[in-house]
Amino acid sequence: MSYTACMPELPEVETIRRTIEPLVLGKTILEIRLLDTSIAQGTPERVRGEPVGTTITAVNRRGKHLILMLDNGKGLALHLRMTGSVLLEPPTHNPRVRAELLLSDDVRLYFNDMRRLGVMELIDDLDARMEKMGPEPLSDEFTTEALQSRLARHRIPIKAALLDQHIIAGIGNMYADEALFLSRLHPTTPAAELSLEQVARLWTALREVLTLAIANQGASIDTYVLPSGERGTAYDCFNVAHKKGAPCPRCGTPLERLMVRKRGAYYCPVCQRPDKPQNSEA
Ligand SMILES: [Zn+2]
């Protein structure tokens, strides 16, 4: 396998959230058209029926889920999975619209999804539904200590731990690789073996890569685009993700890719050595 698809992660979904919230806030849902009913989690009748007539009170994000909050207390959640995007106009590129939301004041949202893996779900009790998900990495509750205590319970490779949505929410392949590079950790290091100092570095790196990526409106490497159809430029700031063979920005060694639990991991074999104790500053 030479190619890894890049699914939208926290920065991409957060970018969509920030873009559409001012446009849909206070709007009433007039109709939900499911052009592909397999998008509905639960029955299509419920997903397209119950929200009609409700008003959108907020647009939230939890992990990689985008959630339209409805005035009946329920949430209409979208999970973009591999290739989903939310658009304000019908797509001209790779069109495969699976659902359309018609809102008051002539606002429309199109859910485009080439590989048809995305899901739309009406959730009655959001807190209960999201309870098992790990903390949001940009929230106040996500402290170094919180990260340390969560990682300490897992002997799996740190790369796999970062991807586990029960340990920490919203991180996927790209930002895990970027954070591990910044914190100089080898992707296969067992999560539970990280020192407090290494965890602290990882914590800082996670916040840094996510914040920077949001500022650049996400990474349009694969099918992800902004609701306007424009591209997010976060990829321009990447150090290692999807850059196999390119020189390491820190030491010049060609970057490599290895498989960690069936997922590709891009890293620098010199800056991210597996066994050597890591120095605090290069
Ligand atoms: Zn290097």
Coordinates of C-alpha atoms and ligand atoms in Angstrom, one line a residue:
M1 CA 0.0 0.0 0.0
S2 CA 1.6 3.3 -1.0
Y3 CA -1.2 5.6 -0.4
T4 CA -3.0 6.6 2.8
A5 CA -6.3 8.5 2.5
C6 CA -6.4 11.5 4.9
M7 CA -9.7 11.7 6.7
P8 CA -10.8 15.0 8.1
E9 CA -9.6 15.4 11.7
L10 CA -10.2 17.9 14.5
P11 CA -8.9 21.0 12.6
E12 CA -10.8 20.2 9.4
V13 CA -14.1 19.6 11.3
E14 CA -13.5 22.6 13.5
T15 CA -12.9 24.7 10.4
I16 CA -16.3 23.5 8.9
R17 CA -18.0 24.3 12.2
R18 CA -16.6 27.8 12.4
T19 CA -17.5 28.5 8.8
I20 CA -21.1 27.3 8.8
E21 CA -22.2 28.3 12.3
P22 CA -22.8 32.0 11.6
L23 CA -24.8 30.9 8.5
V24 CA -27.1 28.3 10.0
L25 CA -27.6 29.7 13.5
G26 CA -31.2 30.4 14.2
K27 CA -32.3 28.9 10.9
T28 CA -35.2 26.4 10.8
I29 CA -34.7 23.1 9.1
L30 CA -37.3 22.9 6.3
E31 CA -36.3 19.6 4.7
I32 CA -33.6 17.0 4.8
R33 CA -33.1 15.2 1.5
L34 CA -31.4 11.9 1.8
L35 CA -30.2 11.1 -1.8
D36 CA -28.4 8.1 -0.4
T37 CA -30.4 6.7 2.5
S38 CA -27.4 4.5 3.6
I39 CA -26.0 7.7 5.2
A40 CA -28.6 7.5 8.0
Q41 CA -27.6 5.8 11.2
G42 CA -30.9 4.4 12.5
T43 CA -33.9 4.7 10.1
P44 CA -33.8 7.2 7.3
E45 CA -37.4 8.2 8.2
R46 CA -36.2 9.4 11.6
V47 CA -33.1 11.2 10.4
R48 CA -35.0 13.1 7.7
G49 CA -38.3 13.4 9.6
E50 CA -37.7 14.4 13.2
P51 CA -35.5 17.5 12.7
V52 CA -37.9 19.2 10.3
G53 CA -39.4 22.2 11.9
T54 CA -36.7 22.6 14.5
T55 CA -34.4 25.5 14.8
I56 CA -30.6 25.3 14.9
T57 CA -29.3 26.7 18.2
A58 CA -25.6 26.0 17.9
V59 CA -23.1 24.1 15.8
N60 CA -20.9 22.0 18.0
R61 CA -17.9 19.7 17.4
R62 CA -17.0 16.7 19.5
G63 CA -13.9 14.8 18.3
K64 CA -14.4 14.5 14.5
H65 CA -18.2 14.8 14.8
L66 CA -20.0 17.9 13.6
I67 CA -23.2 18.4 15.5
L68 CA -26.1 20.7 14.6
M69 CA -27.9 21.4 18.0
L70 CA -31.6 21.6 17.6
D71 CA -34.1 23.5 19.7
N72 CA -35.8 20.2 20.8
G73 CA -32.6 19.3 22.7
K74 CA -31.4 16.7 20.1
G75 CA -28.4 16.8 18.0
L76 CA -28.1 16.1 14.3
A77 CA -24.6 14.7 14.0
L78 CA -22.4 14.3 10.9
H79 CA -19.4 12.1 10.8
L80 CA -17.4 12.8 7.7
R81 CA -15.2 9.7 7.9
M82 CA -12.8 9.4 5.0
T83 CA -14.1 11.7 2.2
G84 CA -17.0 13.7 3.6
S85 CA -17.3 17.4 3.1
V86 CA -19.9 20.0 3.9
L87 CA -20.5 22.5 1.1
L88 CA -22.6 25.7 0.7
E89 CA -23.0 25.2 -3.0
P90 CA -23.5 21.9 -5.0
P91 CA -20.0 20.4 -5.7
T92 CA -18.4 20.8 -9.1
H93 CA -15.4 18.6 -8.2
N94 CA -15.9 14.9 -7.4
P95 CA -19.6 15.3 -6.9
R96 CA -21.4 12.7 -4.9
V97 CA -24.0 14.5 -2.8
R98 CA -25.6 12.1 -0.3
A99 CA -27.7 14.5 1.6
E100 CA -29.0 18.1 1.4
L101 CA -30.3 20.3 4.2
L102 CA -32.7 23.0 3.2
L103 CA -32.9 25.7 5.8
S104 CA -34.9 28.9 6.2
D105 CA -33.7 32.1 4.4
D106 CA -32.6 29.9 1.5
V107 CA -29.5 28.5 3.2
R108 CA -28.5 25.0 2.0
L109 CA -25.9 22.5 3.1
Y110 CA -24.7 19.7 0.8
F111 CA -23.0 16.6 2.2
N112 CA -20.7 15.4 -0.4
D113 CA -19.0 12.0 0.2
M114 CA -17.1 10.2 -2.6
R115 CA -16.5 7.0 -0.8
R116 CA -19.9 7.0 1.0
L117 CA -18.6 6.1 4.4
G118 CA -19.9 9.2 6.2
V119 CA -22.8 9.0 8.6
M120 CA -25.7 11.2 9.7
E121 CA -27.3 10.5 13.0
L122 CA -30.0 12.0 15.1
I123 CA -28.9 11.8 18.7
D124 CA -31.3 12.1 21.6
D125 CA -28.9 12.4 24.5
L126 CA -25.5 13.8 23.3
D127 CA -23.8 13.6 26.7
A128 CA -24.6 9.9 26.9
R129 CA -23.6 9.3 23.3
M130 CA -20.2 11.0 23.6
E131 CA -19.5 9.9 27.1
K132 CA -16.9 7.3 26.2
M133 CA -14.9 9.6 24.0
G134 CA -11.6 10.9 25.3
P135 CA -11.1 14.6 26.2
E136 CA -10.9 17.4 23.7
P137 CA -7.2 18.2 23.2
L138 CA -7.8 21.9 23.1
S139 CA -10.1 22.0 26.2
D140 CA -9.1 23.2 29.7
E141 CA -9.7 19.7 31.1
F142 CA -7.0 18.3 28.8
T143 CA -3.9 18.9 31.0
T144 CA -0.5 17.2 30.9
E145 CA -1.6 15.1 33.9
A146 CA -4.8 14.1 32.2
L147 CA -2.8 12.9 29.1
Q148 CA -0.3 11.1 31.3
S149 CA -2.9 9.2 33.3
R150 CA -4.7 8.1 30.1
L151 CA -1.5 7.0 28.3
A152 CA -0.3 5.2 31.4
R153 CA -3.1 2.6 31.1
H154 CA -2.1 1.6 27.6
R155 CA 0.9 -0.5 26.4
I156 CA 0.0 0.0 22.7
P157 CA 2.3 2.2 20.5
I158 CA 1.9 5.9 21.2
K159 CA 0.9 6.4 17.5
A160 CA -2.0 4.0 18.0
A161 CA -2.9 5.5 21.3
L162 CA -3.2 9.0 19.8
L163 CA -5.6 7.6 17.2
D164 CA -7.8 5.9 19.7
Q165 CA -10.8 8.2 20.2
H166 CA -11.5 6.8 23.6
I167 CA -8.1 8.0 24.8
I168 CA -8.1 11.4 23.2
A169 CA -10.7 12.9 20.8
G170 CA -10.2 14.2 17.3
I171 CA -6.7 13.2 16.4
G172 CA -6.1 11.2 13.2
N173 CA -3.1 10.0 11.2
M174 CA -1.8 13.4 10.1
Y175 CA -1.8 15.3 13.3
A176 CA -0.5 12.3 15.3
D177 CA 2.5 12.1 13.0
E178 CA 3.1 15.9 13.3
A179 CA 2.8 15.9 17.1
L180 CA 5.2 12.9 17.4
F181 CA 7.7 14.6 15.2
L182 CA 7.6 17.8 17.3
S183 CA 7.9 15.9 20.5
R184 CA 10.7 13.7 19.0
L185 CA 9.0 10.4 19.9
H186 CA 9.2 7.2 17.9
P187 CA 5.7 6.1 16.7
T188 CA 6.1 2.6 18.2
T189 CA 7.1 3.7 21.7
P190 CA 4.7 2.1 24.2
A191 CA 2.3 4.8 25.4
A192 CA 2.7 3.7 29.0
E193 CA 6.5 4.0 28.9
L194 CA 6.6 7.7 28.2
S195 CA 8.2 9.8 30.9
L196 CA 6.4 12.7 32.4
E197 CA 8.8 15.0 30.5
Q198 CA 8.0 13.2 27.2
V199 CA 4.3 13.4 27.9
A200 CA 4.6 17.1 28.6
R201 CA 6.4 17.6 25.3
L202 CA 3.7 15.6 23.5
W203 CA 1.0 17.6 25.1
T204 CA 2.6 20.9 24.0
A205 CA 3.1 19.5 20.5
L206 CA -0.6 18.3 20.1
R207 CA -1.9 21.7 21.1
E208 CA 0.6 23.4 18.8
V209 CA -0.2 21.3 15.6
L210 CA -3.9 21.5 16.1
T211 CA -4.0 25.2 16.8
L212 CA -1.8 25.9 13.7
A213 CA -3.9 23.7 11.5
I214 CA -7.1 25.4 12.5
A215 CA -5.5 28.8 11.8
N216 CA -4.7 27.4 8.3
Q217 CA -8.2 26.0 7.9
G218 CA -7.3 22.3 7.8
A219 CA -5.3 20.3 5.3
S220 CA -6.6 19.8 1.8
I221 CA -4.5 16.9 0.8
D222 CA -7.2 14.5 -0.3
T223 CA -10.9 15.4 -0.7
Y224 CA -11.3 17.8 2.2
V225 CA -12.3 21.3 1.2
L226 CA -13.8 24.3 3.0
P227 CA -17.6 24.8 2.8
S228 CA -16.8 27.4 0.2
G229 CA -15.0 24.8 -2.0
E230 CA -11.7 26.4 -1.3
R231 CA -8.7 24.5 0.0
G232 CA -7.3 24.6 3.5
T233 CA -3.5 25.2 3.6
A234 CA -2.4 23.4 6.8
Y235 CA -0.4 21.0 4.7
D236 CA 2.1 23.8 3.9
C237 CA 3.0 23.7 7.6
F238 CA 3.5 19.9 7.9
N239 CA 6.9 18.6 8.8
V240 CA 6.5 14.9 8.2
A241 CA 3.0 13.8 7.4
H242 CA 2.7 12.6 3.8
K243 CA 6.3 13.6 3.1
K244 CA 8.1 10.3 2.8
G245 CA 11.6 10.8 1.3
A246 CA 11.6 14.5 1.8
P247 CA 14.4 15.9 4.0
C248 CA 13.7 16.2 7.7
P249 CA 13.2 19.9 8.4
R250 CA 15.4 19.5 11.6
C251 CA 18.3 17.3 10.5
G252 CA 18.0 16.7 6.7
T253 CA 17.6 12.9 6.9
P254 CA 15.1 11.5 4.4
L255 CA 11.8 11.0 6.2
E256 CA 10.5 7.4 6.4
R257 CA 7.1 5.7 6.7
L258 CA 6.4 2.6 8.7
M259 CA 3.3 0.7 9.5
V260 CA 1.9 0.9 13.1
R261 CA -1.1 -1.3 13.5
K262 CA -2.1 -1.1 9.9
R263 CA -1.7 2.7 9.7
G264 CA 1.1 4.5 8.0
A265 CA 3.3 6.6 10.2
Y266 CA 5.7 9.3 8.8
Y267 CA 8.7 10.1 10.9
C268 CA 12.4 11.0 11.0
P269 CA 14.5 8.0 11.8
V270 CA 17.2 10.2 13.4
C271 CA 15.2 12.7 15.4
Q272 CA 12.7 10.1 16.5
R273 CA 14.9 7.2 17.5
P274 CA 13.1 4.4 19.4
D275 CA 15.3 3.6 22.3
K276 CA 17.6 6.6 23.0
P277 CA 16.7 8.8 25.9
Q278 CA 15.4 12.0 24.4
N279 CA 17.2 15.2 25.1
S280 CA 15.1 18.1 26.1
E281 CA 16.4 20.4 23.5
A282 CA 18.2 19.7 20.1
Ligands
ZN1 ZN 15.4 14.5 11.6

